[in-house]
Each structure stands twice: as structure tokens, then as C-alpha cells.
CSV table of C-alpha atoms in Angstrom, one decimal:
chain,number,residue,atom,x,y,z
P,1,MET,CA,-15.2,-17.5,25.9
P,2,SER,CA,-14.7,-16.0,22.5
P,3,ALA,CA,-11.5,-16.7,20.6
P,4,TYR,CA,-11.6,-13.0,19.5
P,5,ILE,CA,-10.0,-10.0,21.1
P,6,ALA,CA,-12.5,-7.5,22.5
P,7,PRO,CA,-12.3,-5.1,19.6
P,8,SER,CA,-13.2,-7.9,17.2
P,9,GLN,CA,-16.1,-9.0,19.4
P,10,ILE,CA,-17.6,-5.5,19.1
P,11,ALA,CA,-17.1,-5.5,15.3
P,12,GLN,CA,-18.8,-8.9,15.2
P,13,ARG,CA,-21.9,-7.4,16.9
P,14,GLN,CA,-22.1,-4.9,14.0
P,15,LEU,CA,-21.7,-7.1,10.9
P,16,ALA,CA,-24.5,-5.1,9.0
P,17,TYR,CA,-21.9,-2.3,8.5
P,18,PHE,CA,-19.8,-4.7,6.4
P,19,GLU,CA,-22.4,-6.2,4.2
P,20,GLY,CA,-21.7,-5.8,0.5
P,21,LYS,CA,-18.3,-4.1,1.2
P,22,HIS,CA,-14.8,-4.7,0.1
P,23,VAL,CA,-13.0,-4.4,3.4
P,24,LEU,CA,-9.4,-3.6,4.2
P,25,VAL,CA,-8.4,-4.5,7.7
P,26,ALA,CA,-5.4,-2.5,9.2
P,27,GLY,CA,-3.9,-1.7,12.6
P,28,GLU,CA,-3.6,-3.9,15.7
P,29,ALA,CA,-5.6,-6.9,14.5
P,30,GLU,CA,-4.4,-10.2,16.0
P,31,ASP,CA,-7.1,-12.8,15.6
P,32,LEU,CA,-9.0,-14.6,12.8
P,33,PHE,CA,-12.1,-12.3,12.8
P,34,PRO,CA,-11.2,-11.2,9.3
P,35,VAL,CA,-11.8,-14.8,8.0
P,36,GLU,CA,-15.3,-14.7,9.5
P,37,LEU,CA,-15.9,-11.2,8.1
P,38,ALA,CA,-15.2,-12.6,4.6
P,39,ASN,CA,-18.5,-14.6,4.9
P,40,HIS,CA,-20.4,-11.3,5.3
P,41,CYS,CA,-18.9,-9.0,2.8
P,42,GLU,CA,-17.6,-9.0,-0.8
P,43,SER,CA,-13.9,-9.3,0.0
P,44,VAL,CA,-11.5,-8.9,2.8
P,45,SER,CA,-7.8,-7.9,2.6
P,46,VAL,CA,-5.5,-7.5,5.6
P,47,PHE,CA,-2.7,-5.1,5.7
P,48,THR,CA,-0.4,-5.6,8.7
P,49,SER,CA,3.0,-4.5,9.9
P,50,ASN,CA,3.1,-7.5,12.3
P,51,TYR,CA,5.0,-10.4,10.6
P,52,SER,CA,3.7,-12.9,13.2
P,53,TYR,CA,0.1,-12.0,12.4
P,54,TYR,CA,0.9,-12.1,8.7
P,55,ARG,CA,2.2,-15.7,9.1
P,56,GLN,CA,-0.8,-16.6,11.2
P,57,LEU,CA,-3.0,-15.8,8.1
P,58,GLU,CA,-1.0,-17.9,5.8
P,59,ASN,CA,-3.5,-20.6,5.2
P,60,CYS,CA,-6.6,-18.5,5.2
P,61,ASN,CA,-7.5,-18.7,1.5
P,62,THR,CA,-10.6,-16.5,1.7
P,63,ILE,CA,-8.7,-13.4,2.4
P,64,GLN,CA,-5.7,-11.5,0.9
P,65,ARG,CA,-2.9,-10.6,3.2
P,66,PHE,CA,-0.2,-7.9,2.8
P,67,TYR,CA,2.8,-7.2,5.1
P,68,GLY,CA,4.8,-4.0,5.0
P,69,ALA,CA,5.3,-0.4,6.3
P,70,GLU,CA,3.2,1.0,3.4
P,71,PHE,CA,0.1,-0.3,1.7
P,72,THR,CA,0.8,0.1,-2.0
P,73,GLU,CA,-1.3,-2.6,-3.7
P,74,GLU,CA,-4.1,-2.0,-6.1
P,75,THR,CA,-7.3,-2.6,-4.2
P,76,GLN,CA,-11.1,-2.6,-4.5
P,77,ALA,CA,-11.5,-1.7,-0.8
P,78,ASP,CA,-14.2,0.8,0.0
P,79,LEU,CA,-14.3,0.3,3.7
P,80,VAL,CA,-11.4,0.3,6.2
P,81,LEU,CA,-11.7,-1.7,9.4
P,82,LEU,CA,-9.0,0.0,11.6
P,83,TYR,CA,-7.9,-1.8,14.9
P,84,TRP,CA,-6.7,1.2,16.9
P,85,PRO,CA,-3.0,0.8,17.5
P,86,LYS,CA,-1.2,1.3,20.8
P,87,ALA,CA,0.8,4.3,19.5
P,88,LYS,CA,-1.3,7.3,18.6
P,89,ALA,CA,1.3,8.4,16.0
P,90,GLU,CA,0.8,5.1,14.3
P,91,ALA,CA,-2.9,5.7,14.0
P,92,GLU,CA,-2.2,9.1,12.4
P,93,PHE,CA,0.2,7.4,10.0
P,94,LEU,CA,-2.2,4.7,9.0
P,95,LEU,CA,-5.1,7.1,8.5
P,96,ALA,CA,-2.9,9.4,6.3
P,97,MET,CA,-1.6,6.5,4.2
P,98,LEU,CA,-5.0,4.6,3.8
P,99,MET,CA,-7.1,7.7,3.1
P,100,ALA,CA,-4.6,8.9,0.5
P,101,LYS,CA,-4.6,5.5,-1.1
P,102,LEU,CA,-8.3,4.7,-1.0
P,103,GLY,CA,-9.6,8.2,-1.5
P,104,LYS,CA,-12.9,10.2,-1.1
P,105,ASP,CA,-16.1,8.3,-0.1
P,106,THR,CA,-14.1,5.5,1.6
P,107,GLU,CA,-16.0,4.3,4.7
P,108,ILE,CA,-14.1,3.6,7.9
P,109,VAL,CA,-14.9,1.5,11.0
P,110,VAL,CA,-12.6,2.0,14.0
P,111,VAL,CA,-12.6,-0.4,16.9
P,112,GLY,CA,-10.4,-0.3,20.0
P,113,GLU,CA,-10.2,-0.6,23.7
P,114,ASN,CA,-11.1,2.6,25.6
P,115,ARG,CA,-7.9,2.5,27.7
P,116,SER,CA,-5.9,2.6,24.3
P,117,GLY,CA,-7.2,6.1,23.6
P,118,VAL,CA,-9.5,5.2,20.7
P,119,LYS,CA,-11.6,8.3,21.5
P,120,SER,CA,-8.7,10.3,19.8
P,121,ILE,CA,-10.2,9.1,16.4
P,122,GLU,CA,-13.0,11.8,16.8
P,123,LYS,CA,-10.5,14.6,16.5
P,124,MET,CA,-7.9,12.8,14.3
P,125,PHE,CA,-10.4,12.0,11.5
P,126,LYS,CA,-11.7,15.6,11.2
P,127,PRO,CA,-9.4,16.5,8.3
P,128,TYR,CA,-10.9,13.6,6.3
P,129,GLY,CA,-14.6,13.7,7.3
P,130,ASN,CA,-16.9,12.7,10.1
P,131,VAL,CA,-16.7,9.8,12.4
P,132,VAL,CA,-19.3,8.8,15.0
P,133,LYS,CA,-19.4,6.3,17.9
P,134,TYR,CA,-22.2,3.8,17.4
P,135,ASP,CA,-21.5,1.1,20.0
P,136,SER,CA,-19.6,0.3,23.1
P,137,ALA,CA,-19.1,-3.0,24.8
P,138,ARG,CA,-16.4,-4.9,26.7
P,139,ARG,CA,-14.7,-1.6,27.4
P,140,CYS,CA,-14.3,-1.0,23.7
P,141,SER,CA,-15.8,1.4,21.2
P,142,PHE,CA,-17.1,1.1,17.6
P,143,TYR,CA,-16.9,4.1,15.3
P,144,TRP,CA,-18.2,4.5,11.8
P,145,GLY,CA,-17.3,7.4,9.5
P,146,GLN,CA,-16.6,8.4,5.9
P,147,CYS,CA,-13.8,10.2,4.1
P,148,LEU,CA,-15.4,13.3,2.5
P,149,GLU,CA,-12.2,15.2,1.5
P,150,GLN,CA,-9.5,14.2,-0.9
P,151,ALA,CA,-6.6,13.3,1.4
P,152,PRO,CA,-3.2,14.8,0.5
P,153,ALA,CA,-0.6,12.5,-1.2
P,154,PHE,CA,1.2,10.2,1.1
P,155,ASN,CA,5.0,10.2,1.3
P,156,LEU,CA,6.6,7.6,3.6
P,157,GLN,CA,9.8,9.6,3.9
P,158,GLU,CA,8.0,12.5,5.6
P,159,TRP,CA,7.0,10.2,8.5
P,160,PHE,CA,10.5,9.4,9.6
P,161,LYS,CA,11.6,11.1,12.8
P,162,THR,CA,15.4,11.8,12.6
P,163,TYR,CA,17.5,12.4,15.7
P,164,SER,CA,21.1,12.0,16.8
P,165,VAL,CA,22.4,9.9,19.7
P,166,ASN,CA,25.8,10.3,21.2
P,167,ILE,CA,27.4,7.0,22.5
P,168,GLY,CA,30.8,7.6,23.9
P,169,GLU,CA,32.8,9.4,21.2
P,170,GLN,CA,30.3,8.4,18.5
P,171,SER,CA,27.4,10.4,17.1
P,172,LEU,CA,24.8,8.4,15.2
P,173,THR,CA,21.8,9.5,13.1
P,174,VAL,CA,18.7,7.5,13.8
P,175,LYS,CA,15.6,7.3,11.6
P,176,SER,CA,12.4,6.0,13.1
P,177,LEU,CA,8.8,5.5,11.9
P,178,PRO,CA,5.9,5.9,14.3
P,179,GLY,CA,5.3,2.9,16.5
P,180,VAL,CA,8.8,1.8,16.6
P,181,PHE,CA,10.6,1.1,20.0
P,182,SER,CA,12.8,4.1,20.9
P,183,HIS,CA,11.0,6.3,18.4
P,184,GLY,CA,12.7,9.7,18.9
P,185,GLU,CA,14.8,8.7,21.9
P,186,PHE,CA,17.6,6.4,22.9
P,187,ASP,CA,16.7,3.7,25.4
P,188,ILE,CA,18.9,3.5,28.6
P,189,GLY,CA,18.8,-0.3,28.6
P,190,SER,CA,20.3,-0.3,25.1
P,191,LYS,CA,23.0,2.2,26.3
P,192,LEU,CA,24.0,-0.1,29.1
P,193,LEU,CA,24.2,-3.0,26.7
P,194,LEU,CA,26.4,-1.1,24.3
P,195,ASP,CA,28.7,0.1,27.2
P,196,THR,CA,29.1,-3.6,28.2
P,197,LEU,CA,29.5,-5.4,24.9
P,198,PRO,CA,32.9,-6.9,24.1
P,199,SER,CA,34.5,-6.5,20.6
P,200,LEU,CA,32.6,-8.6,18.2
P,201,ASN,CA,33.5,-10.8,15.2
P,202,GLY,CA,31.8,-13.2,12.8
P,203,LYS,CA,28.1,-13.3,12.1
P,204,VAL,CA,26.1,-11.1,14.5
P,205,LEU,CA,22.3,-11.0,14.9
P,206,ASP,CA,20.6,-7.9,16.4
P,207,PHE,CA,17.3,-9.4,17.4
P,208,GLY,CA,14.3,-7.1,17.7
P,209,CYS,CA,16.3,-4.3,16.0
P,210,GLY,CA,13.7,-1.5,16.5
P,211,ALA,CA,15.1,1.7,14.9
P,212,GLY,CA,18.5,0.0,14.4
P,213,VAL,CA,20.6,1.8,17.0
P,214,LEU,CA,22.3,-1.3,18.5
P,215,GLY,CA,23.2,-2.8,15.2
P,216,ALA,CA,24.4,0.6,13.7
P,217,VAL,CA,26.7,1.1,16.7
P,218,MET,CA,28.0,-2.5,16.6
P,219,ALA,CA,28.7,-2.2,12.9
P,220,SER,CA,30.5,1.1,13.2
P,221,ARG,CA,32.6,-0.2,16.1
P,222,ASN,CA,33.3,-3.7,14.5
P,223,PRO,CA,33.4,-3.0,10.8
P,224,GLU,CA,34.4,-6.6,10.0
P,225,ILE,CA,31.3,-8.3,11.3
P,226,GLU,CA,28.6,-9.8,9.2
P,227,LEU,CA,25.6,-8.0,10.6
P,228,GLU,CA,22.0,-9.3,10.4
P,229,MET,CA,19.1,-7.4,12.0
P,230,CYS,CA,15.6,-8.6,12.4
P,231,ASP,CA,12.3,-7.4,13.9
P,232,ILE,CA,8.6,-8.5,13.7
P,233,SER,CA,7.6,-5.0,12.8
P,234,ALA,CA,7.6,-3.7,9.2
P,235,PHE,CA,8.0,-0.2,10.6
P,236,ALA,CA,11.1,-1.3,12.5
P,237,VAL,CA,12.6,-3.1,9.4
P,238,GLU,CA,12.2,0.1,7.4
P,239,SER,CA,13.5,2.3,10.3
P,240,THR,CA,16.6,0.1,10.6
P,241,LYS,CA,17.3,0.2,6.9
P,242,ALA,CA,17.0,4.0,6.9
P,243,THR,CA,19.3,4.3,10.0
P,244,LEU,CA,22.0,2.1,8.4
P,245,ALA,CA,21.8,4.1,5.2
P,246,ALA,CA,22.0,7.5,7.0
P,247,ASN,CA,25.2,6.3,8.6
P,248,GLY,CA,26.8,4.7,5.6
P,249,LEU,CA,26.6,1.3,7.1
P,250,THR,CA,25.5,-2.1,5.7
P,251,GLY,CA,23.7,-5.1,7.1
P,252,LYS,CA,21.0,-7.6,6.2
P,253,VAL,CA,17.7,-6.3,7.6
P,254,PHE,CA,14.6,-8.6,7.5
P,255,ALA,CA,11.3,-9.5,9.2
P,256,SER,CA,11.3,-12.5,11.4
P,257,ASP,CA,8.8,-14.0,13.9
P,258,VAL,CA,11.4,-14.9,16.6
P,259,TYR,CA,13.7,-17.3,14.6
P,260,SER,CA,11.3,-18.0,11.7
P,261,ASP,CA,13.5,-16.4,9.0
P,262,THR,CA,17.0,-16.3,10.7
P,263,SER,CA,20.1,-18.3,10.0
P,264,LYS,CA,21.4,-20.9,12.4
P,265,ASP,CA,25.2,-20.1,12.6
P,266,TYR,CA,25.5,-16.8,14.5
P,267,ARG,CA,28.7,-16.1,16.5
P,268,PHE,CA,26.7,-13.6,18.6
P,269,ILE,CA,23.1,-13.0,19.2
P,270,ILE,CA,22.6,-9.5,20.8
P,271,SER,CA,19.3,-8.2,21.9
P,272,ASN,CA,17.2,-5.7,23.9
P,273,PRO,CA,14.3,-8.0,23.7
P,274,PRO,CA,10.7,-6.7,23.6
P,275,PHE,CA,8.2,-7.6,26.2
P,276,HIS,CA,5.2,-5.6,25.2
P,277,SER,CA,2.5,-6.9,22.8
P,278,GLY,CA,-0.3,-4.4,22.3
P,279,LEU,CA,-1.4,-2.9,25.6
P,280,ASP,CA,-0.6,-6.0,27.5
P,281,THR,CA,2.7,-7.4,28.6
P,282,SER,CA,3.9,-10.5,26.7
P,283,TYR,CA,7.0,-12.4,27.3
P,284,SER,CA,6.5,-15.4,25.0
P,285,ALA,CA,8.7,-14.1,22.1
P,286,THR,CA,11.6,-13.4,24.4
P,287,GLU,CA,11.3,-16.6,26.3
P,288,THR,CA,11.5,-18.4,22.9
P,289,LEU,CA,14.4,-16.2,21.9
P,290,LEU,CA,16.4,-17.3,25.1
P,291,ALA,CA,15.3,-21.0,25.2
P,292,ASP,CA,16.1,-21.7,21.5
P,293,ALA,CA,19.2,-19.5,21.2
P,294,PRO,CA,21.7,-22.4,21.3
P,295,SER,CA,20.2,-23.9,18.1
P,296,TYR,CA,20.9,-20.7,16.2
P,297,LEU,CA,24.5,-20.1,17.4
P,298,ASN,CA,27.7,-21.7,16.0
P,299,ALA,CA,30.0,-23.9,18.2
P,300,GLN,CA,31.6,-20.8,19.8
P,301,GLY,CA,28.3,-18.8,19.9
P,302,GLU,CA,27.5,-16.3,22.6
P,303,MET,CA,24.2,-14.5,23.5
P,304,ILE,CA,24.2,-11.1,25.3
P,305,ILE,CA,21.0,-9.4,26.3
P,306,VAL,CA,19.7,-6.5,28.3
P,307,ALA,CA,16.6,-6.9,30.4
P,308,ASN,CA,14.7,-5.2,33.2
P,309,SER,CA,16.1,-6.6,36.4
P,310,PHE,CA,12.7,-7.8,37.6
P,311,LEU,CA,12.3,-10.1,34.6
P,312,LYS,CA,13.0,-13.8,35.5
P,313,TYR,CA,15.2,-14.5,32.5
P,314,PRO,CA,18.3,-16.1,34.1
P,315,PRO,CA,16.5,-19.5,34.9
P,316,ILE,CA,15.5,-19.8,31.2
P,317,ILE,CA,19.0,-18.9,30.0
P,318,GLU,CA,20.5,-21.4,32.5
P,319,GLN,CA,18.2,-24.2,31.3
P,320,ALA,CA,19.1,-23.4,27.6
P,321,PHE,CA,22.9,-23.0,28.1
P,322,GLY,CA,23.7,-24.6,31.4
P,323,LYS,CA,24.8,-21.3,32.8
P,324,CYS,CA,24.1,-17.5,32.8
P,325,ALA,CA,26.5,-14.8,33.8
P,326,THR,CA,25.5,-11.1,34.8
P,327,LEU,CA,28.0,-8.8,33.1
P,328,ASN,CA,26.6,-5.6,34.3
P,329,LYS,CA,23.7,-4.4,36.5
P,330,THR,CA,21.9,-1.2,37.5
P,331,THR,CA,18.9,-0.8,39.8
P,332,LYS,CA,16.7,-1.1,36.6
P,333,PHE,CA,18.6,-3.3,34.1
P,334,ALA,CA,20.8,-6.3,33.9
P,335,ILE,CA,23.1,-7.6,31.1
P,336,TYR,CA,23.1,-11.4,30.8
P,337,HIS,CA,25.6,-13.5,28.9
P,338,ALA,CA,25.7,-17.1,28.0
P,339,SER,CA,27.9,-19.1,25.6
P,340,LYS,CA,27.8,-22.6,24.2
């Protein structure tokens, strides 16, 4: 069984495309194939918006790694290896940014699972040049193409979707980049969580902040709190910063791989935790969030989360805290609470 995800396996079958190239890897990459690729081409750089993946590459000295919402570094790259992202809007964003940055004559290889909609690249790449499918295996496709037109200049600000949400008496402006949870809409689980929250004080962590809706509401309702907001996604971090700024609010916003970059003295940890990773469901980050929460709370610390009712989180919370209360429940969601 290969240690590589299926899109990497199909790229591995086509190493001849990468010979002699300076390759920039982007999109939904999640394994160490770029390290192997470095043995077959001139250089490999990885640009990722996933902080966990960025950390995974920390000791891989043969490649350069970059984390962020926008790739701004000087680069020799003449070929992009794009792992098709799960959100089509994110693919459009990455193409617009990378083609503007790397320019005419840049080659592109796109790999992705067929169920992820990778076929969309055929139409999506038309403004830049031609792209053709050359291989398919393991329910994945391999495309090669070349940028023949000078792409328009890229401006990150133009990619924010701005919308208003009304929560009780409050109207909030939300700014969100493609690929961010609740992009363009307000999640009903988050609404239930906000309806249920007590008044807050002290240091509060909004874990998995997405576009920043929860934290922005908490900060405006409880202006005295010391708010921290984290997410694994660089697009979420930038969206949250923009949402806070749009509403005249302040908070510390940063990337974290679960608790990798957080403090250890929170009065409250509040979360609508993620349970999707790529196209498949993944609970591991949330299970770590719940199981390790007591170590990151102060002596009076409390954790309040919203989750789909079918998810078996109470036993994990009970094991961590000794107890788990349900503060609110609908047919779809439950609000769980635990304190030290």
C-alpha cells in the first residue's frame, strides 16, 4: 500500500513531466510526495494554506515551504503542480494568483480525484491557455497544460466575499475568502452556540475560527475579554482578521495545528469544531481538541462546543473532564459544556 494519496500516486506515474523543472506545489497536497519529486527535478517549493501540512514538512531540507493565503515569494518556478482543492472557488483563486505570479509560459500539472470535480480544470484554465488530460488511474485524473496568456494582476482584496449576518439585535459584517467554512453564509450550528453562550470573561479562545463570526460576536457582546482566534487554514486566518477589522474589533488571530501555537491559560475555549478534511470525514483534530482541553484551560476554565448530534463527543469530553453537560439541543446539533 503506497504511503501517498491517490493524486500523488498518479503524479508519481508521470515523473517525466517534472524532469529539469522548478516545481511549485500548491492546493490540497497532504503527503511527502514533493520530497520524492525533488529527486527528479531542479527544485521543489511547496505553497500551502494548511498549517498542519506546513509543519509536517518542517524537517524536509530538500524542499522550500511557504504557508499563507497568498504566495508572494520570489521564485524560479516554471511548473505548478496543483492538487485539486475540495472547493472549486479555491481552485479559481489559486489559478488566478499563481498564473499572475509566475506568468506566461508557466506549465501546470493538475491532479485530483474525479469525485472532487477535477474535470472543471478544462473550462477553468481556458482564460490562461490549454490543459489536456493525459492519464487517469485510481479514480484520479492527471492534466498537463501551459499558460499562454499574461494573467491579470492579482489582488487578494477582490477575493473576499462580504456579507452581513444578523444575530439577535446585532448586525455583523463578515469577510471570507474561498474555501473557508461558512463562506458566504452563517452556519446554523454556530447560531445555536451563540444563542446558548453565557457572558464571558478573561482569556477566550475561538478554536477553528473560520471567517471569524463566533469570535466577532463574542468580542462585541463581551468587550472586556482577551480574545484569541486560531485556525489551521491561512484563508481562515486572513478572513478572521478582515472580519474583526470590518467591525472595529480586536483579537489575536493566528495559525495553529490544534494546540500547537496556543496559550495554556484560557478561561474559555469555544468552538464549532471542524470534522472535514479534504473530501473525507476526519475527526482526529476535534478529538484532540476535546481530549487535551483541560491542559489549556486555567483552574476555572470551561469548554463549550457545538457539534452534530450524531457525533460521539460526550464520552471523549467525560474522559477528559470527568463530566459533560448538554446545554442545548436541536434535532441536528447539541451544545456541550465541561469545566475543570
